[in-house]
Amino acid sequence: MQEHATDVYRMAAAIVGEADAADVTQETFVAAWQQLPSLRKPEAFTAWLRRICVNRSRNWLRGRARRGVAASPDVAEIRPEDRRPDFRVAVEARAVLEPAFERLTPDQRALLALHYGIGLSIADCADAVGVPVGTAKSRLSAGLTVLRRAIEPSDATTEAEAAT
């Protein structure tokens, strides 16, 4: 557990957000412990654990959607020591990206977080999510399209800014 805890936490945080990452990490290790007898190839432990984390994260997102719980912590929850002028850019980016990220399906969110957030190859992402590489590529593309549309200013906003 000590060897993989940081990576599992980072993966969970990238998919479900930091507010829920500790819970998902704990669920991942509990599930791994319970399912350990089913691990056929000990050399594939890391990929196996990654898949458990992704599945737990997707289930967490689906459950959160059913419960109607807000997915993102409020910007006011940022620790005081992180509220420095140089931190403003990150806060502004977070304020734009988090609502856009919420529009993604759990699979798109997991794939984008694994590929762009953690830096896994598309093949490793596909393996972690349990889909063929081609499916992972199409879901990544669809997820990027959703993000672009959510982030781009609407035509009405652009016209209003041009008029001022």
Short mmCIF file of N, CA and C in Angstrom, two decimals:
data_model
loop_
_atom_site.label_atom_id
_atom_site.label_comp_id
_atom_site.label_asym_id
_atom_site.label_seq_id
_atom_site.Cartn_x
_atom_site.Cartn_y
_atom_site.Cartn_z
N MET A 1 0.83 -1.19 0.00
CA MET A 1 0.00 0.00 0.00
C MET A 1 0.87 1.25 0.00
N GLN A 2 1.91 1.26 0.81
CA GLN A 2 2.77 2.45 0.88
C GLN A 2 3.40 2.76 -0.47
N GLU A 3 3.74 1.75 -1.21
CA GLU A 3 4.37 1.95 -2.51
C GLU A 3 3.43 2.60 -3.52
N HIS A 4 2.15 2.32 -3.44
CA HIS A 4 1.19 2.77 -4.45
C HIS A 4 0.23 3.86 -3.98
N ALA A 5 0.25 4.20 -2.71
CA ALA A 5 -0.75 5.12 -2.15
C ALA A 5 -0.73 6.49 -2.83
N THR A 6 0.44 7.04 -3.07
CA THR A 6 0.53 8.36 -3.68
C THR A 6 -0.04 8.35 -5.09
N ASP A 7 0.32 7.34 -5.87
CA ASP A 7 -0.19 7.25 -7.25
C ASP A 7 -1.69 7.04 -7.29
N VAL A 8 -2.20 6.20 -6.41
CA VAL A 8 -3.65 5.96 -6.37
C VAL A 8 -4.38 7.23 -5.96
N TYR A 9 -3.85 7.93 -4.96
CA TYR A 9 -4.48 9.18 -4.53
C TYR A 9 -4.48 10.20 -5.67
N ARG A 10 -3.36 10.36 -6.37
CA ARG A 10 -3.28 11.30 -7.48
C ARG A 10 -4.29 10.96 -8.56
N MET A 11 -4.41 9.68 -8.85
CA MET A 11 -5.35 9.24 -9.87
C MET A 11 -6.78 9.55 -9.43
N ALA A 12 -7.10 9.22 -8.19
CA ALA A 12 -8.45 9.48 -7.68
C ALA A 12 -8.73 10.98 -7.67
N ALA A 13 -7.76 11.78 -7.26
CA ALA A 13 -7.96 13.23 -7.21
C ALA A 13 -8.18 13.79 -8.61
N ALA A 14 -7.47 13.25 -9.58
CA ALA A 14 -7.63 13.72 -10.95
C ALA A 14 -9.01 13.38 -11.49
N ILE A 15 -9.60 12.31 -11.04
CA ILE A 15 -10.89 11.88 -11.57
C ILE A 15 -12.06 12.45 -10.76
N VAL A 16 -12.01 12.32 -9.44
CA VAL A 16 -13.16 12.74 -8.62
C VAL A 16 -12.95 14.08 -7.92
N GLY A 17 -11.74 14.59 -7.93
CA GLY A 17 -11.44 15.84 -7.22
C GLY A 17 -10.82 15.56 -5.87
N GLU A 18 -10.10 16.55 -5.38
CA GLU A 18 -9.37 16.36 -4.12
C GLU A 18 -10.28 16.15 -2.92
N ALA A 19 -11.46 16.72 -2.96
CA ALA A 19 -12.37 16.61 -1.82
C ALA A 19 -12.75 15.15 -1.54
N ASP A 20 -12.83 14.33 -2.58
CA ASP A 20 -13.26 12.94 -2.42
C ASP A 20 -12.14 11.93 -2.65
N ALA A 21 -10.95 12.41 -2.99
CA ALA A 21 -9.86 11.50 -3.36
C ALA A 21 -9.45 10.56 -2.23
N ALA A 22 -9.42 11.04 -1.00
CA ALA A 22 -9.02 10.18 0.11
C ALA A 22 -10.00 9.02 0.29
N ASP A 23 -11.30 9.32 0.17
CA ASP A 23 -12.31 8.26 0.30
C ASP A 23 -12.18 7.23 -0.81
N VAL A 24 -11.98 7.70 -2.04
CA VAL A 24 -11.84 6.78 -3.17
C VAL A 24 -10.57 5.97 -3.03
N THR A 25 -9.51 6.59 -2.56
CA THR A 25 -8.24 5.87 -2.35
C THR A 25 -8.45 4.75 -1.33
N GLN A 26 -9.11 5.06 -0.24
CA GLN A 26 -9.38 4.05 0.77
C GLN A 26 -10.23 2.92 0.20
N GLU A 27 -11.28 3.28 -0.53
CA GLU A 27 -12.12 2.24 -1.15
C GLU A 27 -11.32 1.38 -2.12
N THR A 28 -10.40 2.00 -2.83
CA THR A 28 -9.57 1.26 -3.78
C THR A 28 -8.73 0.21 -3.07
N PHE A 29 -8.08 0.60 -1.98
CA PHE A 29 -7.23 -0.36 -1.27
C PHE A 29 -8.03 -1.44 -0.56
N VAL A 30 -9.21 -1.09 -0.06
CA VAL A 30 -10.07 -2.11 0.55
C VAL A 30 -10.49 -3.12 -0.50
N ALA A 31 -10.92 -2.61 -1.66
CA ALA A 31 -11.34 -3.51 -2.75
C ALA A 31 -10.17 -4.36 -3.23
N ALA A 32 -8.99 -3.77 -3.33
CA ALA A 32 -7.81 -4.53 -3.77
C ALA A 32 -7.49 -5.64 -2.78
N TRP A 33 -7.58 -5.34 -1.51
CA TRP A 33 -7.31 -6.35 -0.50
C TRP A 33 -8.33 -7.50 -0.61
N GLN A 34 -9.58 -7.14 -0.79
CA GLN A 34 -10.63 -8.16 -0.89
C GLN A 34 -10.49 -8.99 -2.17
N GLN A 35 -10.04 -8.36 -3.25
CA GLN A 35 -9.95 -9.04 -4.53
C GLN A 35 -8.57 -9.64 -4.81
N LEU A 36 -7.64 -9.47 -3.89
CA LEU A 36 -6.27 -9.95 -4.11
C LEU A 36 -6.19 -11.41 -4.54
N PRO A 37 -7.02 -12.30 -3.99
CA PRO A 37 -6.95 -13.70 -4.47
C PRO A 37 -7.29 -13.86 -5.95
N SER A 38 -7.99 -12.88 -6.52
CA SER A 38 -8.36 -13.00 -7.94
C SER A 38 -7.28 -12.48 -8.88
N LEU A 39 -6.21 -11.90 -8.35
CA LEU A 39 -5.12 -11.40 -9.18
C LEU A 39 -4.35 -12.58 -9.76
N ARG A 40 -4.43 -12.74 -11.07
CA ARG A 40 -3.80 -13.90 -11.72
C ARG A 40 -2.32 -13.68 -12.02
N LYS A 41 -1.96 -12.46 -12.37
CA LYS A 41 -0.58 -12.15 -12.73
C LYS A 41 -0.02 -11.11 -11.76
N PRO A 42 0.75 -11.54 -10.78
CA PRO A 42 1.30 -10.57 -9.82
C PRO A 42 2.13 -9.46 -10.48
N GLU A 43 2.73 -9.73 -11.64
CA GLU A 43 3.51 -8.70 -12.33
C GLU A 43 2.62 -7.60 -12.90
N ALA A 44 1.34 -7.85 -12.98
CA ALA A 44 0.39 -6.87 -13.49
C ALA A 44 -0.33 -6.14 -12.35
N PHE A 45 0.23 -6.19 -11.15
CA PHE A 45 -0.42 -5.60 -9.98
C PHE A 45 -0.74 -4.12 -10.18
N THR A 46 0.20 -3.35 -10.70
CA THR A 46 -0.01 -1.90 -10.85
C THR A 46 -1.17 -1.60 -11.78
N ALA A 47 -1.23 -2.27 -12.91
CA ALA A 47 -2.34 -2.05 -13.85
C ALA A 47 -3.66 -2.51 -13.23
N TRP A 48 -3.63 -3.60 -12.51
CA TRP A 48 -4.82 -4.13 -11.83
C TRP A 48 -5.32 -3.13 -10.79
N LEU A 49 -4.41 -2.58 -9.99
CA LEU A 49 -4.78 -1.60 -8.97
C LEU A 49 -5.30 -0.32 -9.62
N ARG A 50 -4.68 0.08 -10.72
CA ARG A 50 -5.13 1.27 -11.46
C ARG A 50 -6.57 1.08 -11.92
N ARG A 51 -6.88 -0.10 -12.42
CA ARG A 51 -8.24 -0.36 -12.90
C ARG A 51 -9.24 -0.32 -11.74
N ILE A 52 -8.87 -0.86 -10.60
CA ILE A 52 -9.75 -0.80 -9.44
C ILE A 52 -10.01 0.65 -9.06
N CYS A 53 -8.96 1.46 -9.05
CA CYS A 53 -9.11 2.88 -8.70
C CYS A 53 -10.03 3.59 -9.69
N VAL A 54 -9.84 3.34 -10.96
CA VAL A 54 -10.69 3.97 -11.98
C VAL A 54 -12.14 3.54 -11.79
N ASN A 55 -12.37 2.26 -11.57
CA ASN A 55 -13.74 1.78 -11.37
C ASN A 55 -14.37 2.38 -10.12
N ARG A 56 -13.61 2.46 -9.04
CA ARG A 56 -14.13 3.08 -7.81
C ARG A 56 -14.43 4.55 -8.05
N SER A 57 -13.57 5.22 -8.80
CA SER A 57 -13.77 6.65 -9.09
C SER A 57 -15.02 6.85 -9.94
N ARG A 58 -15.20 6.02 -10.97
CA ARG A 58 -16.39 6.14 -11.81
C ARG A 58 -17.66 5.87 -10.99
N ASN A 59 -17.61 4.87 -10.14
CA ASN A 59 -18.77 4.58 -9.28
C ASN A 59 -19.05 5.75 -8.34
N TRP A 60 -18.00 6.36 -7.83
CA TRP A 60 -18.15 7.52 -6.94
C TRP A 60 -18.83 8.66 -7.69
N LEU A 61 -18.39 8.92 -8.91
CA LEU A 61 -18.99 10.00 -9.71
C LEU A 61 -20.45 9.70 -10.02
N ARG A 62 -20.75 8.47 -10.37
CA ARG A 62 -22.14 8.10 -10.66
C ARG A 62 -23.00 8.25 -9.42
N GLY A 63 -22.49 7.83 -8.29
CA GLY A 63 -23.23 7.96 -7.04
C GLY A 63 -23.45 9.41 -6.66
N ARG A 64 -22.45 10.22 -6.90
CA ARG A 64 -22.56 11.65 -6.59
C ARG A 64 -23.61 12.29 -7.50
N ALA A 65 -23.66 11.88 -8.75
CA ALA A 65 -24.65 12.42 -9.68
C ALA A 65 -26.06 12.02 -9.24
N ARG A 66 -26.22 10.79 -8.76
CA ARG A 66 -27.54 10.33 -8.30
C ARG A 66 -27.96 11.07 -7.03
N ARG A 67 -26.99 11.34 -6.17
CA ARG A 67 -27.30 12.04 -4.92
C ARG A 67 -27.48 13.53 -5.12
N GLY A 68 -27.02 14.06 -6.26
CA GLY A 68 -27.13 15.48 -6.53
C GLY A 68 -26.18 16.32 -5.71
N VAL A 69 -25.07 15.74 -5.32
CA VAL A 69 -24.10 16.45 -4.50
C VAL A 69 -23.21 17.29 -5.41
N ALA A 70 -22.93 18.50 -5.00
CA ALA A 70 -22.02 19.34 -5.77
C ALA A 70 -20.67 18.66 -5.83
N ALA A 71 -20.09 18.63 -7.01
CA ALA A 71 -18.87 17.88 -7.21
C ALA A 71 -17.62 18.62 -6.82
N SER A 72 -17.63 19.92 -6.87
CA SER A 72 -16.41 20.68 -6.66
C SER A 72 -16.47 21.46 -5.37
N PRO A 73 -15.34 21.46 -4.64
CA PRO A 73 -15.32 22.29 -3.45
C PRO A 73 -15.36 23.76 -3.86
N ASP A 74 -15.88 24.57 -2.99
CA ASP A 74 -15.97 26.00 -3.25
C ASP A 74 -14.56 26.59 -3.27
N VAL A 75 -14.36 27.61 -4.07
CA VAL A 75 -13.05 28.26 -4.12
C VAL A 75 -12.69 28.82 -2.75
N ALA A 76 -13.68 29.14 -1.93
CA ALA A 76 -13.42 29.65 -0.59
C ALA A 76 -12.76 28.61 0.31
N GLU A 77 -12.82 27.32 -0.08
CA GLU A 77 -12.22 26.27 0.72
C GLU A 77 -10.72 26.16 0.51
N ILE A 78 -10.13 26.98 -0.33
CA ILE A 78 -8.69 26.95 -0.55
C ILE A 78 -8.01 27.40 0.73
N ARG A 79 -6.98 26.69 1.12
CA ARG A 79 -6.28 27.00 2.36
C ARG A 79 -5.70 28.41 2.32
N PRO A 80 -5.71 29.11 3.45
CA PRO A 80 -5.20 30.48 3.48
C PRO A 80 -3.76 30.59 2.98
N GLU A 81 -2.91 29.62 3.27
CA GLU A 81 -1.53 29.71 2.83
C GLU A 81 -1.39 29.62 1.31
N ASP A 82 -2.43 29.14 0.63
CA ASP A 82 -2.40 29.04 -0.83
C ASP A 82 -2.98 30.29 -1.49
N ARG A 83 -3.48 31.22 -0.73
CA ARG A 83 -4.10 32.43 -1.28
C ARG A 83 -3.06 33.52 -1.47
N ARG A 84 -2.14 33.26 -2.35
CA ARG A 84 -1.11 34.24 -2.68
C ARG A 84 -1.43 34.80 -4.06
N PRO A 85 -0.93 36.01 -4.37
CA PRO A 85 -1.22 36.59 -5.69
C PRO A 85 -0.83 35.68 -6.84
N ASP A 86 0.28 34.93 -6.72
CA ASP A 86 0.69 34.06 -7.81
C ASP A 86 -0.21 32.83 -7.95
N PHE A 87 -1.09 32.63 -6.98
CA PHE A 87 -2.01 31.49 -7.01
C PHE A 87 -3.30 31.85 -7.73
N ARG A 88 -3.52 33.12 -8.00
CA ARG A 88 -4.76 33.57 -8.62
C ARG A 88 -5.02 32.93 -9.98
N VAL A 89 -3.98 32.76 -10.76
CA VAL A 89 -4.15 32.17 -12.09
C VAL A 89 -4.71 30.75 -11.96
N ALA A 90 -4.18 29.98 -11.02
CA ALA A 90 -4.67 28.62 -10.82
C ALA A 90 -6.11 28.61 -10.34
N VAL A 91 -6.46 29.54 -9.47
CA VAL A 91 -7.83 29.62 -8.97
C VAL A 91 -8.78 29.98 -10.11
N GLU A 92 -8.37 30.93 -10.95
CA GLU A 92 -9.21 31.32 -12.07
C GLU A 92 -9.38 30.16 -13.05
N ALA A 93 -8.30 29.45 -13.33
CA ALA A 93 -8.39 28.29 -14.23
C ALA A 93 -9.30 27.23 -13.64
N ARG A 94 -9.18 27.02 -12.34
CA ARG A 94 -10.02 26.02 -11.68
C ARG A 94 -11.49 26.41 -11.75
N ALA A 95 -11.76 27.70 -11.58
CA ALA A 95 -13.14 28.19 -11.63
C ALA A 95 -13.75 27.98 -13.01
N VAL A 96 -12.94 28.01 -14.06
CA VAL A 96 -13.43 27.80 -15.42
C VAL A 96 -13.52 26.31 -15.73
N LEU A 97 -12.49 25.55 -15.35
CA LEU A 97 -12.41 24.15 -15.74
C LEU A 97 -13.33 23.22 -14.95
N GLU A 98 -13.50 23.46 -13.66
CA GLU A 98 -14.29 22.52 -12.87
C GLU A 98 -15.74 22.40 -13.34
N PRO A 99 -16.43 23.51 -13.61
CA PRO A 99 -17.80 23.35 -14.12
C PRO A 99 -17.82 22.64 -15.48
N ALA A 100 -16.81 22.90 -16.30
CA ALA A 100 -16.73 22.22 -17.60
C ALA A 100 -16.46 20.73 -17.40
N PHE A 101 -15.60 20.40 -16.44
CA PHE A 101 -15.26 19.00 -16.17
C PHE A 101 -16.48 18.23 -15.69
N GLU A 102 -17.40 18.90 -15.01
CA GLU A 102 -18.60 18.25 -14.50
C GLU A 102 -19.54 17.81 -15.62
N ARG A 103 -19.40 18.37 -16.80
CA ARG A 103 -20.25 18.00 -17.94
C ARG A 103 -19.83 16.68 -18.58
N LEU A 104 -18.67 16.19 -18.23
CA LEU A 104 -18.16 14.95 -18.82
C LEU A 104 -18.84 13.74 -18.20
N THR A 105 -18.93 12.67 -18.98
CA THR A 105 -19.39 11.40 -18.43
C THR A 105 -18.28 10.86 -17.52
N PRO A 106 -18.59 9.96 -16.62
CA PRO A 106 -17.54 9.39 -15.78
C PRO A 106 -16.40 8.76 -16.60
N ASP A 107 -16.72 8.09 -17.70
CA ASP A 107 -15.68 7.49 -18.53
C ASP A 107 -14.80 8.55 -19.18
N GLN A 108 -15.42 9.60 -19.72
CA GLN A 108 -14.63 10.68 -20.33
C GLN A 108 -13.75 11.35 -19.29
N ARG A 109 -14.31 11.58 -18.14
CA ARG A 109 -13.56 12.24 -17.07
C ARG A 109 -12.37 11.37 -16.65
N ALA A 110 -12.60 10.08 -16.49
CA ALA A 110 -11.51 9.18 -16.10
C ALA A 110 -10.42 9.17 -17.16
N LEU A 111 -10.80 9.05 -18.42
CA LEU A 111 -9.80 8.99 -19.49
C LEU A 111 -9.01 10.29 -19.60
N LEU A 112 -9.69 11.43 -19.53
CA LEU A 112 -8.99 12.72 -19.60
C LEU A 112 -8.05 12.89 -18.42
N ALA A 113 -8.50 12.52 -17.24
CA ALA A 113 -7.66 12.65 -16.05
C ALA A 113 -6.45 11.73 -16.13
N LEU A 114 -6.66 10.51 -16.58
CA LEU A 114 -5.55 9.57 -16.68
C LEU A 114 -4.55 9.99 -17.74
N HIS A 115 -5.04 10.41 -18.90
CA HIS A 115 -4.14 10.73 -20.01
C HIS A 115 -3.48 12.10 -19.84
N TYR A 116 -4.28 13.13 -19.61
CA TYR A 116 -3.73 14.48 -19.54
C TYR A 116 -3.31 14.88 -18.14
N GLY A 117 -3.98 14.36 -17.13
CA GLY A 117 -3.65 14.72 -15.76
C GLY A 117 -2.49 13.93 -15.19
N ILE A 118 -2.47 12.64 -15.46
CA ILE A 118 -1.44 11.78 -14.89
C ILE A 118 -0.36 11.44 -15.91
N GLY A 119 -0.72 11.53 -17.19
CA GLY A 119 0.28 11.29 -18.22
C GLY A 119 0.41 9.86 -18.69
N LEU A 120 -0.63 9.05 -18.46
CA LEU A 120 -0.60 7.68 -18.95
C LEU A 120 -0.78 7.66 -20.46
N SER A 121 -0.23 6.64 -21.09
CA SER A 121 -0.44 6.48 -22.53
C SER A 121 -1.90 6.13 -22.78
N ILE A 122 -2.34 6.31 -24.00
CA ILE A 122 -3.73 5.97 -24.33
C ILE A 122 -3.98 4.49 -24.12
N ALA A 123 -3.00 3.67 -24.44
CA ALA A 123 -3.15 2.22 -24.23
C ALA A 123 -3.32 1.90 -22.74
N ASP A 124 -2.52 2.54 -21.87
CA ASP A 124 -2.66 2.31 -20.44
C ASP A 124 -3.99 2.84 -19.91
N CYS A 125 -4.43 3.97 -20.45
CA CYS A 125 -5.74 4.52 -20.07
C CYS A 125 -6.86 3.56 -20.46
N ALA A 126 -6.77 3.05 -21.68
CA ALA A 126 -7.78 2.11 -22.16
C ALA A 126 -7.83 0.88 -21.26
N ASP A 127 -6.65 0.39 -20.89
CA ASP A 127 -6.58 -0.78 -20.01
C ASP A 127 -7.18 -0.47 -18.64
N ALA A 128 -6.88 0.71 -18.12
CA ALA A 128 -7.40 1.09 -16.79
C ALA A 128 -8.92 1.22 -16.79
N VAL A 129 -9.48 1.69 -17.89
CA VAL A 129 -10.92 1.89 -17.98
C VAL A 129 -11.62 0.62 -18.46
N GLY A 130 -10.85 -0.28 -19.08
CA GLY A 130 -11.43 -1.54 -19.54
C GLY A 130 -12.11 -1.45 -20.88
N VAL A 131 -11.55 -0.63 -21.77
CA VAL A 131 -12.11 -0.47 -23.12
C VAL A 131 -11.00 -0.65 -24.14
N PRO A 132 -11.34 -0.94 -25.40
CA PRO A 132 -10.32 -1.01 -26.44
C PRO A 132 -9.68 0.36 -26.67
N VAL A 133 -8.48 0.38 -27.23
CA VAL A 133 -7.75 1.61 -27.47
C VAL A 133 -8.55 2.57 -28.35
N GLY A 134 -9.18 2.05 -29.39
CA GLY A 134 -9.98 2.90 -30.27
C GLY A 134 -11.13 3.58 -29.55
N THR A 135 -11.75 2.86 -28.65
CA THR A 135 -12.84 3.43 -27.85
C THR A 135 -12.30 4.51 -26.93
N ALA A 136 -11.13 4.26 -26.33
CA ALA A 136 -10.52 5.27 -25.46
C ALA A 136 -10.21 6.54 -26.25
N LYS A 137 -9.69 6.37 -27.46
CA LYS A 137 -9.39 7.54 -28.30
C LYS A 137 -10.65 8.32 -28.62
N SER A 138 -11.72 7.63 -28.97
CA SER A 138 -12.96 8.35 -29.33
C SER A 138 -13.56 9.03 -28.11
N ARG A 139 -13.47 8.40 -26.93
CA ARG A 139 -14.01 9.03 -25.71
C ARG A 139 -13.15 10.22 -25.29
N LEU A 140 -11.83 10.12 -25.49
CA LEU A 140 -10.97 11.27 -25.22
C LEU A 140 -11.34 12.44 -26.12
N SER A 141 -11.53 12.14 -27.39
CA SER A 141 -11.89 13.18 -28.35
C SER A 141 -13.23 13.81 -28.00
N ALA A 142 -14.20 12.98 -27.67
CA ALA A 142 -15.52 13.49 -27.30
C ALA A 142 -15.43 14.32 -26.02
N GLY A 143 -14.64 13.88 -25.07
CA GLY A 143 -14.46 14.63 -23.83
C GLY A 143 -13.82 15.98 -24.06
N LEU A 144 -12.81 16.02 -24.93
CA LEU A 144 -12.17 17.29 -25.26
C LEU A 144 -13.16 18.24 -25.94
N THR A 145 -14.01 17.69 -26.78
CA THR A 145 -15.03 18.50 -27.45
C THR A 145 -15.98 19.10 -26.42
N VAL A 146 -16.41 18.30 -25.46
CA VAL A 146 -17.31 18.79 -24.41
C VAL A 146 -16.62 19.91 -23.63
N LEU A 147 -15.35 19.72 -23.28
CA LEU A 147 -14.62 20.75 -22.54
C LEU A 147 -14.47 22.03 -23.35
N ARG A 148 -14.12 21.88 -24.61
CA ARG A 148 -13.95 23.07 -25.47
C ARG A 148 -15.26 23.86 -25.55
N ARG A 149 -16.35 23.16 -25.75
CA ARG A 149 -17.65 23.83 -25.86
C ARG A 149 -18.03 24.51 -24.55
N ALA A 150 -17.70 23.87 -23.44
CA ALA A 150 -18.04 24.44 -22.14
C ALA A 150 -17.19 25.66 -21.80
N ILE A 151 -15.98 25.69 -22.30
CA ILE A 151 -15.06 26.77 -21.97
C ILE A 151 -15.17 27.95 -22.92
N GLU A 152 -15.47 27.67 -24.19
CA GLU A 152 -15.56 28.74 -25.18
C GLU A 152 -16.67 29.71 -24.81
N PRO A 153 -16.40 31.01 -24.99
CA PRO A 153 -17.47 31.97 -24.71
C PRO A 153 -18.59 31.81 -25.74
N SER A 154 -19.82 32.00 -25.28
CA SER A 154 -20.95 31.90 -26.20
C SER A 154 -20.93 33.07 -27.17
N ASP A 155 -21.63 32.94 -28.28
CA ASP A 155 -21.70 34.02 -29.26
C ASP A 155 -22.32 35.27 -28.64
N ALA A 156 -23.31 35.11 -27.77
CA ALA A 156 -23.97 36.24 -27.13
C ALA A 156 -22.97 37.00 -26.25
N THR A 157 -22.13 36.26 -25.52
CA THR A 157 -21.13 36.90 -24.66
C THR A 157 -20.11 37.64 -25.51
N THR A 158 -19.66 37.03 -26.60
CA THR A 158 -18.67 37.64 -27.48
C THR A 158 -19.25 38.92 -28.09
N GLU A 159 -20.52 38.89 -28.53
CA GLU A 159 -21.16 40.05 -29.12
C GLU A 159 -21.33 41.17 -28.10
N ALA A 160 -21.69 40.82 -26.88
CA ALA A 160 -21.87 41.81 -25.82
C ALA A 160 -20.54 42.49 -25.49
N GLU A 161 -19.44 41.69 -25.44
CA GLU A 161 -18.14 42.27 -25.16
C GLU A 161 -17.69 43.18 -26.29
N ALA A 162 -18.01 42.81 -27.53
CA ALA A 162 -17.62 43.62 -28.68
C ALA A 162 -18.38 44.95 -28.70
N ALA A 163 -19.62 44.95 -28.21
CA ALA A 163 -20.44 46.14 -28.21
C ALA A 163 -19.98 47.16 -27.16
N THR A 164 -19.29 46.68 -26.12
CA THR A 164 -18.86 47.61 -25.06
C THR A 164 -17.57 48.30 -25.34
#
